[in-house]
Amino acid sequence: MTALAWLIPAALLLAGLGLVAFLWALRSGQFDDLEGAAYRALEDEPPDDEIT
Amino acid sequence: MTAHPTELAKQQAPAAPETLVLAVDEMHCGACLRSVERAALRVPGVESARASLAAKRLAVTYDPKQAGEVDVIAALDRVGFSAAPIEAVQQDRGDARQKYLLRRVAVAGFAAMNIMLLSISVWSGEGGSMDPALVALFHWLSALIALPTVVYAGQPFFVSAFAALKGRRLNMDVPISLAIILATGMSLYQTMLNHEQVYFDAAVTLLFFLLVGRYLDETLRVRARGEAQNLLSLQSGIATVLDADGMQRKVAAHALRPGDRLLVGTGERVAADGVVREGKGQVDQSLITGETLPVGVKPGDQVYAGTLNLTQSLKIEVTAADKATLLAEIGRLMMAAEQGKARYRRLADRAAQIYAPAVHGLGLATFLGWLAFGAPWQTALTYAISVLIITCPCALALAVPAVQIAAASRLFKRGIMVKAPDGLERIAEVDMVVFDKTGTLTLGKPQLIDETAISDAELAAAASLAAASHHPYAKALVVAAERRLGAVQPASGIEETPGEGLKRKSGQGEERLGSAVWCGAGVEGSAGEESAGAEVWYRHGKDQPVRFRFADAIRPDAAETIAALKRQGYRIALLSGDRTGVVDETARATGIDDWHAELKPADKIAWLKARAKEGRKVLMAGDGLNDAPALAAAHASISPATAADISQRAADFVFQGAKLMPVVEAIKTGRRSRAMALQNFGVAAVYNAICVPLAMLGFVTPLIAAIVMSTSSILVTLNASRLAGEGRS
């Protein structure tokens, strides 16, 4: 039974991490342009914020 | 975002950056995306530029002291993209609503998984093998996860239900909200008393499924709405104005005034309605009239905003600009027509109208019944609430979206895209099909005809000249040559005289390709003014000139499709803006008896309205911009993928390929999916017929509730997925 004492928090923590990661990705705009992202990955040039 | 040092020096007192959102409709690929962003970033004062390929929009932040809207639009224009500003507020609202739902889907999904984990442990320990203290702990843990989840993720339903009740209406969200709130409230109460009736898992899983359905629905809707706004960018974003002293000046299209003189170069779109003052040539009016063959214009002729100048620079005097143009008028007609359609009541809402009162009535009857038999009020209330939980319309709410998603994926495999979520419901009710001519019954592209009269050598020689031109006939010539002879070798040393033709000097004399006059062919062979426009001549040295004739070919299976529709009992009509003679010919070739020619967009709407008054439900199939309002006004609508973008937006369905059969397929799938949705309602009804009496008698435990609720949802989803798999052979 003592196993439950850490198994349940561990399960909640792991799932919670997944949730936080998803919400972060959503907030940081990674779901804004699902089509364009596919092409951006093939760009040879550095991303915008490195171009001056 | 770091700015270049010299740029920084220029910004002595940097003002607050402003944000501009532009619709850039011609952005189709990764390369376009980069060139659009780069062009915008090169404008001095622009701090950041981020394009979205999915939305076809560009978001720019700029310093208003150094740059303006016009600078960015002009920069995009130089690299070949027309752009128009969008009101940023509208864009944000759609995006925000989507993210609002997606966040709640994620939270509900997380909670549902974890509560299930705890619930399954409790159920498998049922019968006393589990320590009661542990059961209580699991229930409290479930409550800890479920309560914040319901408060947060349930908002979309609570808000909508509250608004409906305030307006003295009932919608599907009323029973949903009530069931979720009651299930959670009662579970909490039972947890506190250490009892067994804990339904957190059912409540949160239900919430998760419902949110997924809601999110998918919203995604389809936001996309359709955003694309309609991009219509604006079809109007050329920037225009060249000639001042009285002959100076040229770039002006944003919406700042043009009647009386301005415009210079429209070859390959540019006309920015406003006007009259040609100088120049002669051909324009592509397909956007306005749906007519794909180029039209000749000369001084004194009317041209419209959005038409494409093909051959020679024109000087135009503006007669109407910005919101007064024909293009803007068509946009307004379309919006008005769409508002009429918004009144359509969806199947699920109609079901809710019957369902909600029935469920609430049964709950009340259970409560009163148990009281009448002398049960304490707490017991009576517990049973009444379990009736509400067990009848919670999980299967009912999934019945329609599950079918629609399956139907959409089935159609997608067959090259048909479903644009409007409720289009499938509307197309199922159709009893009449109305076609446009150009681009719908026909392919909408000029094709070489009478090919047998032309020898291989002549075709190859003409095509190698034509490869240098962008004129639609030249392109058609190259296509025909490639089909017959393989790859075409473009000739070198070609001179193009706009509006006349191409020529090339070679060892054996001069080669010419172009109008009859250009090739010195005279007019002996051509039959009058009309067909003279649809031909190109080729002459080599002093040889006899060769004539190439073009026509807009009818889709290969058009007659077959019309016949199939007639057999199935649909009435057919043909509405066209084209000339009577041409329409008559097409109608006869495809077997349509009821045809009307020379109609304007407003005439088409009037005709459709008259049919609607007769009680007919019309499916409109059309492609031109002139069809867009009619597409929006019809009961349901379908467009080929080659249609003007705006028509694709107004249409409920878009189909690809050269065949017309998808129209039949779309109607068939619409009818199948309606039958399927009704079957699903049947499944939900059977489920309720079994479970409601059990719940009313007080036999329902949390385990039974969880099992029957998920079984009915899975049944409904499986039934719907039959549609996607059907007829794959």
PDB file of N, CA, C and O in Angstrom, chain A residues 32-33 40, chain B residues 20-27 33 36-37 49-60 76 83-95 222-233 649:
ATOM      1  N   ASP A  32      -0.309  28.286 -34.172  1.00  0.00           N
ATOM      2  CA  ASP A  32      -0.898  29.374 -34.949  1.00  0.00           C
ATOM      3  C   ASP A  32      -0.943  29.074 -36.440  1.00  0.00           C
ATOM      4  O   ASP A  32      -1.888  29.391 -37.122  1.00  0.00           O
ATOM      5  N   ASP A  33       0.130  28.510 -36.969  1.00  0.00           N
ATOM      6  CA  ASP A  33       0.187  28.274 -38.405  1.00  0.00           C
ATOM      7  C   ASP A  33       0.692  26.856 -38.647  1.00  0.00           C
ATOM      8  O   ASP A  33       1.884  26.629 -38.803  1.00  0.00           O
ATOM      9  N   ARG A  40       8.831  26.072 -42.806  1.00  0.00           N
ATOM     10  CA  ARG A  40       9.880  26.790 -42.077  1.00  0.00           C
ATOM     11  C   ARG A  40      10.998  25.843 -41.657  1.00  0.00           C
ATOM     12  O   ARG A  40      12.152  26.225 -41.574  1.00  0.00           O
TER      13      ARG A  40
ATOM     14  N   LEU B  20      -0.131  45.768 -37.817  1.00  0.00           N
ATOM     15  CA  LEU B  20      -0.959  45.779 -39.018  1.00  0.00           C
ATOM     16  C   LEU B  20      -1.143  44.327 -39.454  1.00  0.00           C
ATOM     17  O   LEU B  20      -0.180  43.569 -39.494  1.00  0.00           O
ATOM     18  N   VAL B  21      -2.372  43.947 -39.728  1.00  0.00           N
ATOM     19  CA  VAL B  21      -2.612  42.595 -40.246  1.00  0.00           C
ATOM     20  C   VAL B  21      -3.085  42.707 -41.686  1.00  0.00           C
ATOM     21  O   VAL B  21      -4.026  43.438 -41.983  1.00  0.00           O
ATOM     22  N   LEU B  22      -2.386  42.014 -42.582  1.00  0.00           N
ATOM     23  CA  LEU B  22      -2.724  42.085 -44.001  1.00  0.00           C
ATOM     24  C   LEU B  22      -3.202  40.717 -44.484  1.00  0.00           C
ATOM     25  O   LEU B  22      -2.659  39.695 -44.089  1.00  0.00           O
ATOM     26  N   ALA B  23      -4.211  40.733 -45.335  1.00  0.00           N
ATOM     27  CA  ALA B  23      -4.607  39.506 -46.017  1.00  0.00           C
ATOM     28  C   ALA B  23      -3.751  39.393 -47.268  1.00  0.00           C
ATOM     29  O   ALA B  23      -3.734  40.296 -48.089  1.00  0.00           O
ATOM     30  N   VAL B  24      -3.000  38.298 -47.392  1.00  0.00           N
ATOM     31  CA  VAL B  24      -2.177  38.074 -48.585  1.00  0.00           C
ATOM     32  C   VAL B  24      -2.656  36.768 -49.198  1.00  0.00           C
ATOM     33  O   VAL B  24      -2.253  35.691 -48.802  1.00  0.00           O
ATOM     34  N   ASP B  25      -3.546  36.895 -50.165  1.00  0.00           N
ATOM     35  CA  ASP B  25      -4.284  35.726 -50.601  1.00  0.00           C
ATOM     36  C   ASP B  25      -3.515  34.801 -51.519  1.00  0.00           C
ATOM     37  O   ASP B  25      -3.838  33.641 -51.636  1.00  0.00           O
ATOM     38  N   GLU B  26      -2.488  35.341 -52.187  1.00  0.00           N
ATOM     39  CA  GLU B  26      -1.806  34.515 -53.186  1.00  0.00           C
ATOM     40  C   GLU B  26      -0.624  33.746 -52.600  1.00  0.00           C
ATOM     41  O   GLU B  26       0.176  33.194 -53.332  1.00  0.00           O
ATOM     42  N   MET B  27      -0.551  33.703 -51.275  1.00  0.00           N
ATOM     43  CA  MET B  27       0.538  33.006 -50.611  1.00  0.00           C
ATOM     44  C   MET B  27       0.163  31.531 -50.485  1.00  0.00           C
ATOM     45  O   MET B  27      -0.759  31.181 -49.761  1.00  0.00           O
ATOM     46  N   LEU B  33       5.882  32.288 -48.524  1.00  0.00           N
ATOM     47  CA  LEU B  33       5.870  32.716 -47.130  1.00  0.00           C
ATOM     48  C   LEU B  33       7.132  33.502 -46.796  1.00  0.00           C
ATOM     49  O   LEU B  33       7.091  34.587 -46.225  1.00  0.00           O
ATOM     50  N   VAL B  36       7.359  36.879 -48.780  1.00  0.00           N
ATOM     51  CA  VAL B  36       6.453  37.877 -48.211  1.00  0.00           C
ATOM     52  C   VAL B  36       7.059  38.467 -46.945  1.00  0.00           C
ATOM     53  O   VAL B  36       7.136  39.681 -46.766  1.00  0.00           O
ATOM     54  N   GLU B  37       7.558  37.604 -46.067  1.00  0.00           N
ATOM     55  CA  GLU B  37       8.130  38.100 -44.812  1.00  0.00           C
ATOM     56  C   GLU B  37       9.350  38.960 -45.073  1.00  0.00           C
ATOM     57  O   GLU B  37       9.534  40.015 -44.475  1.00  0.00           O
ATOM     58  N   ALA B  49       7.843  40.818 -38.909  1.00  0.00           N
ATOM     59  CA  ALA B  49       6.831  40.396 -39.880  1.00  0.00           C
ATOM     60  C   ALA B  49       6.690  38.892 -39.736  1.00  0.00           C
ATOM     61  O   ALA B  49       7.675  38.157 -39.760  1.00  0.00           O
ATOM     62  N   ARG B  50       5.475  38.441 -39.543  1.00  0.00           N
ATOM     63  CA  ARG B  50       5.252  37.015 -39.365  1.00  0.00           C
ATOM     64  C   ARG B  50       4.049  36.622 -40.209  1.00  0.00           C
ATOM     65  O   ARG B  50       2.954  37.141 -40.017  1.00  0.00           O
ATOM     66  N   ALA B  51       4.276  35.711 -41.164  1.00  0.00           N
ATOM     67  CA  ALA B  51       3.181  35.312 -42.044  1.00  0.00           C
ATOM     68  C   ALA B  51       2.610  33.982 -41.579  1.00  0.00           C
ATOM     69  O   ALA B  51       3.319  33.156 -41.022  1.00  0.00           O
ATOM     70  N   SER B  52       1.337  33.795 -41.787  1.00  0.00           N
ATOM     71  CA  SER B  52       0.690  32.519 -41.501  1.00  0.00           C
ATOM     72  C   SER B  52       0.144  31.941 -42.799  1.00  0.00           C
ATOM     73  O   SER B  52      -0.673  32.566 -43.469  1.00  0.00           O
ATOM     74  N   LEU B  53       0.634  30.751 -43.142  1.00  0.00           N
ATOM     75  CA  LEU B  53       0.234  30.135 -44.397  1.00  0.00           C
ATOM     76  C   LEU B  53      -1.186  29.586 -44.304  1.00  0.00           C
ATOM     77  O   LEU B  53      -1.940  29.609 -45.264  1.00  0.00           O
ATOM     78  N   ALA B  54      -1.555  29.111 -43.104  1.00  0.00           N
ATOM     79  CA  ALA B  54      -2.891  28.543 -42.936  1.00  0.00           C
ATOM     80  C   ALA B  54      -3.957  29.618 -43.092  1.00  0.00           C
ATOM     81  O   ALA B  54      -4.977  29.408 -43.727  1.00  0.00           O
ATOM     82  N   ALA B  55      -3.702  30.810 -42.521  1.00  0.00           N
ATOM     83  CA  ALA B  55      -4.705  31.880 -42.564  1.00  0.00           C
ATOM     84  C   ALA B  55      -4.504  32.796 -43.763  1.00  0.00           C
ATOM     85  O   ALA B  55      -5.367  33.602 -44.065  1.00  0.00           O
ATOM     86  N   LYS B  56      -3.368  32.676 -44.465  1.00  0.00           N
ATOM     87  CA  LYS B  56      -3.000  33.583 -45.548  1.00  0.00           C
ATOM     88  C   LYS B  56      -3.007  35.026 -45.061  1.00  0.00           C
ATOM     89  O   LYS B  56      -3.641  35.900 -45.645  1.00  0.00           O
ATOM     90  N   ARG B  57      -2.341  35.257 -43.953  1.00  0.00           N
ATOM     91  CA  ARG B  57      -2.268  36.588 -43.363  1.00  0.00           C
ATOM     92  C   ARG B  57      -0.813  36.893 -43.026  1.00  0.00           C
ATOM     93  O   ARG B  57      -0.016  35.999 -42.811  1.00  0.00           O
ATOM     94  N   LEU B  58      -0.532  38.202 -42.969  1.00  0.00           N
ATOM     95  CA  LEU B  58       0.785  38.649 -42.546  1.00  0.00           C
ATOM     96  C   LEU B  58       0.595  39.655 -41.428  1.00  0.00           C
ATOM     97  O   LEU B  58      -0.156  40.622 -41.584  1.00  0.00           O
ATOM     98  N   ALA B  59       1.249  39.421 -40.290  1.00  0.00           N
ATOM     99  CA  ALA B  59       1.183  40.377 -39.183  1.00  0.00           C
ATOM    100  C   ALA B  59       2.483  41.159 -39.152  1.00  0.00           C
ATOM    101  O   ALA B  59       3.563  40.576 -39.146  1.00  0.00           O
ATOM    102  N   VAL B  60       2.401  42.477 -39.190  1.00  0.00           N
ATOM    103  CA  VAL B  60       3.580  43.337 -39.233  1.00  0.00           C
ATOM    104  C   VAL B  60       3.514  44.301 -38.060  1.00  0.00           C
ATOM    105  O   VAL B  60       2.472  44.889 -37.797  1.00  0.00           O
ATOM    106  N   LEU B  76       5.108  44.609 -50.843  1.00  0.00           N
ATOM    107  CA  LEU B  76       4.583  43.285 -51.201  1.00  0.00           C
ATOM    108  C   LEU B  76       4.190  43.267 -52.669  1.00  0.00           C
ATOM    109  O   LEU B  76       4.384  42.278 -53.366  1.00  0.00           O
ATOM    110  N   ALA B  83      -2.022  42.746 -51.321  1.00  0.00           N
ATOM    111  CA  ALA B  83      -2.361  42.610 -49.911  1.00  0.00           C
ATOM    112  C   ALA B  83      -3.358  43.681 -49.541  1.00  0.00           C
ATOM    113  O   ALA B  83      -3.438  44.716 -50.184  1.00  0.00           O
ATOM    114  N   ALA B  84      -4.149  43.420 -48.514  1.00  0.00           N
ATOM    115  CA  ALA B  84      -5.106  44.410 -48.044  1.00  0.00           C
ATOM    116  C   ALA B  84      -5.214  44.312 -46.534  1.00  0.00           C
ATOM    117  O   ALA B  84      -5.131  43.221 -45.979  1.00  0.00           O
ATOM    118  N   PRO B  85      -5.362  45.461 -45.871  1.00  0.00           N
ATOM    119  CA  PRO B  85      -5.435  45.424 -44.407  1.00  0.00           C
ATOM    120  C   PRO B  85      -6.733  44.787 -43.918  1.00  0.00           C
ATOM    121  O   PRO B  85      -7.779  44.925 -44.527  1.00  0.00           O
ATOM    122  N   ILE B  86      -6.626  44.065 -42.816  1.00  0.00           N
ATOM    123  CA  ILE B  86      -7.771  43.399 -42.182  1.00  0.00           C
ATOM    124  C   ILE B  86      -7.941  44.061 -40.829  1.00  0.00           C
ATOM    125  O   ILE B  86      -6.958  44.440 -40.206  1.00  0.00           O
ATOM    126  N   GLU B  87      -9.146  44.205 -40.375  1.00  0.00           N
ATOM    127  CA  GLU B  87      -9.324  44.735 -39.027  1.00  0.00           C
ATOM    128  C   GLU B  87      -8.845  43.700 -38.024  1.00  0.00           C
ATOM    129  O   GLU B  87      -9.409  42.622 -37.908  1.00  0.00           O
ATOM    130  N   ALA B  88      -7.763  44.062 -37.316  1.00  0.00           N
ATOM    131  CA  ALA B  88      -7.085  43.096 -36.456  1.00  0.00           C
ATOM    132  C   ALA B  88      -8.016  42.554 -35.375  1.00  0.00           C
ATOM    133  O   ALA B  88      -7.870  41.428 -34.939  1.00  0.00           O
ATOM    134  N   VAL B  89      -8.988  43.347 -34.973  1.00  0.00           N
ATOM    135  CA  VAL B  89      -9.885  42.929 -33.895  1.00  0.00           C
ATOM    136  C   VAL B  89     -10.609  41.633 -34.261  1.00  0.00           C
ATOM    137  O   VAL B  89     -10.687  40.701 -33.482  1.00  0.00           O
ATOM    138  N   GLN B  90     -11.113  41.578 -35.524  1.00  0.00           N
ATOM    139  CA  GLN B  90     -11.877  40.409 -35.948  1.00  0.00           C
ATOM    140  C   GLN B  90     -11.014  39.169 -35.965  1.00  0.00           C
ATOM    141  O   GLN B  90     -11.437  38.107 -35.554  1.00  0.00           O
ATOM    142  N   GLN B  91      -9.790  39.333 -36.439  1.00  0.00           N
ATOM    143  CA  GLN B  91      -8.884  38.201 -36.515  1.00  0.00           C
ATOM    144  C   GLN B  91      -8.625  37.634 -35.127  1.00  0.00           C
ATOM    145  O   GLN B  91      -8.672  36.444 -34.907  1.00  0.00           O
ATOM    146  N   ASP B  92      -8.359  38.548 -34.158  1.00  0.00           N
ATOM    147  CA  ASP B  92      -8.038  38.100 -32.810  1.00  0.00           C
ATOM    148  C   ASP B  92      -9.198  37.360 -32.177  1.00  0.00           C
ATOM    149  O   ASP B  92      -9.020  36.388 -31.472  1.00  0.00           O
ATOM    150  N   ARG B  93     -10.418  37.832 -32.456  1.00  0.00           N
ATOM    151  CA  ARG B  93     -11.575  37.234 -31.803  1.00  0.00           C
ATOM    152  C   ARG B  93     -11.702  35.761 -32.162  1.00  0.00           C
ATOM    153  O   ARG B  93     -11.919  34.917 -31.299  1.00  0.00           O
ATOM    154  N   GLY B  94     -11.553  35.429 -33.464  1.00  0.00           N
ATOM    155  CA  GLY B  94     -11.656  34.038 -33.892  1.00  0.00           C
ATOM    156  C   GLY B  94     -10.568  33.178 -33.279  1.00  0.00           C
ATOM    157  O   GLY B  94     -10.836  32.125 -32.709  1.00  0.00           O
ATOM    158  N   ASP B  95      -9.321  33.676 -33.345  1.00  0.00           N
ATOM    159  CA  ASP B  95      -8.184  32.942 -32.792  1.00  0.00           C
ATOM    160  C   ASP B  95      -8.367  32.695 -31.309  1.00  0.00           C
ATOM    161  O   ASP B  95      -8.123  31.604 -30.806  1.00  0.00           O
ATOM    162  N   VAL B 222     -14.158  29.153 -37.871  1.00  0.00           N
ATOM    163  CA  VAL B 222     -13.177  30.246 -37.894  1.00  0.00           C
ATOM    164  C   VAL B 222     -12.494  30.299 -39.247  1.00  0.00           C
ATOM    165  O   VAL B 222     -12.294  31.358 -39.826  1.00  0.00           O
ATOM    166  N   ARG B 223     -12.178  29.133 -39.768  1.00  0.00           N
ATOM    167  CA  ARG B 223     -11.464  29.070 -41.022  1.00  0.00           C
ATOM    168  C   ARG B 223     -12.301  29.655 -42.157  1.00  0.00           C
ATOM    169  O   ARG B 223     -11.834  30.463 -42.943  1.00  0.00           O
ATOM    170  N   ALA B 224     -13.557  29.267 -42.201  1.00  0.00           N
ATOM    171  CA  ALA B 224     -14.452  29.765 -43.248  1.00  0.00           C
ATOM    172  C   ALA B 224     -14.602  31.276 -43.148  1.00  0.00           C
ATOM    173  O   ALA B 224     -14.554  31.991 -44.145  1.00  0.00           O
ATOM    174  N   ARG B 225     -14.753  31.787 -41.922  1.00  0.00           N
ATOM    175  CA  ARG B 225     -14.972  33.219 -41.734  1.00  0.00           C
ATOM    176  C   ARG B 225     -13.727  34.019 -42.129  1.00  0.00           C
ATOM    177  O   ARG B 225     -13.812  35.023 -42.821  1.00  0.00           O
ATOM    178  N   GLY B 226     -12.540  33.543 -41.697  1.00  0.00           N
ATOM    179  CA  GLY B 226     -11.300  34.253 -41.987  1.00  0.00           C
ATOM    180  C   GLY B 226     -11.056  34.350 -43.480  1.00  0.00           C
ATOM    181  O   GLY B 226     -10.647  35.385 -43.997  1.00  0.00           O
ATOM    182  N   GLU B 227     -11.369  33.269 -44.200  1.00  0.00           N
ATOM    183  CA  GLU B 227     -11.119  33.271 -45.633  1.00  0.00           C
ATOM    184  C   GLU B 227     -12.028  34.263 -46.345  1.00  0.00           C
ATOM    185  O   GLU B 227     -11.636  34.880 -47.320  1.00  0.00           O
ATOM    186  N   ALA B 228     -13.234  34.437 -45.834  1.00  0.00           N
ATOM    187  CA  ALA B 228     -14.150  35.386 -46.461  1.00  0.00           C
ATOM    188  C   ALA B 228     -13.596  36.808 -46.365  1.00  0.00           C
ATOM    189  O   ALA B 228     -13.721  37.607 -47.294  1.00  0.00           O
ATOM    190  N   GLN B 229     -12.934  37.119 -45.261  1.00  0.00           N
ATOM    191  CA  GLN B 229     -12.368  38.460 -45.107  1.00  0.00           C
ATOM    192  C   GLN B 229     -11.234  38.700 -46.088  1.00  0.00           C
ATOM    193  O   GLN B 229     -10.995  39.823 -46.510  1.00  0.00           O
ATOM    194  N   ASN B 230     -10.518  37.633 -46.437  1.00  0.00           N
ATOM    195  CA  ASN B 230      -9.389  37.790 -47.350  1.00  0.00           C
ATOM    196  C   ASN B 230      -9.828  38.237 -48.746  1.00  0.00           C
ATOM    197  O   ASN B 230      -9.003  38.598 -49.570  1.00  0.00           O
ATOM    198  N   LEU B 231     -11.133  38.210 -49.006  1.00  0.00           N
ATOM    199  CA  LEU B 231     -11.686  38.692 -50.273  1.00  0.00           C
ATOM    200  C   LEU B 231     -11.105  40.044 -50.643  1.00  0.00           C
ATOM    201  O   LEU B 231     -10.800  40.322 -51.798  1.00  0.00           O
ATOM    202  N   LEU B 232     -10.944  40.870 -49.629  1.00  0.00           N
ATOM    203  CA  LEU B 232     -10.455  42.226 -49.842  1.00  0.00           C
ATOM    204  C   LEU B 232      -9.163  42.259 -50.635  1.00  0.00           C
ATOM    205  O   LEU B 232      -8.945  43.165 -51.436  1.00  0.00           O
ATOM    206  N   SER B 233      -8.305  41.266 -50.415  1.00  0.00           N
ATOM    207  CA  SER B 233      -6.987  41.351 -51.041  1.00  0.00           C
ATOM    208  C   SER B 233      -7.049  41.026 -52.522  1.00  0.00           C
ATOM    209  O   SER B 233      -6.072  41.176 -53.231  1.00  0.00           O
ATOM    210  N   ARG B 649     -15.053  30.149 -50.979  1.00  0.00           N
ATOM    211  CA  ARG B 649     -15.362  30.484 -49.599  1.00  0.00           C
ATOM    212  C   ARG B 649     -16.847  30.485 -49.346  1.00  0.00           C
ATOM    213  O   ARG B 649     -17.308  30.099 -48.288  1.00  0.00           O
TER     214      ARG B 649
END
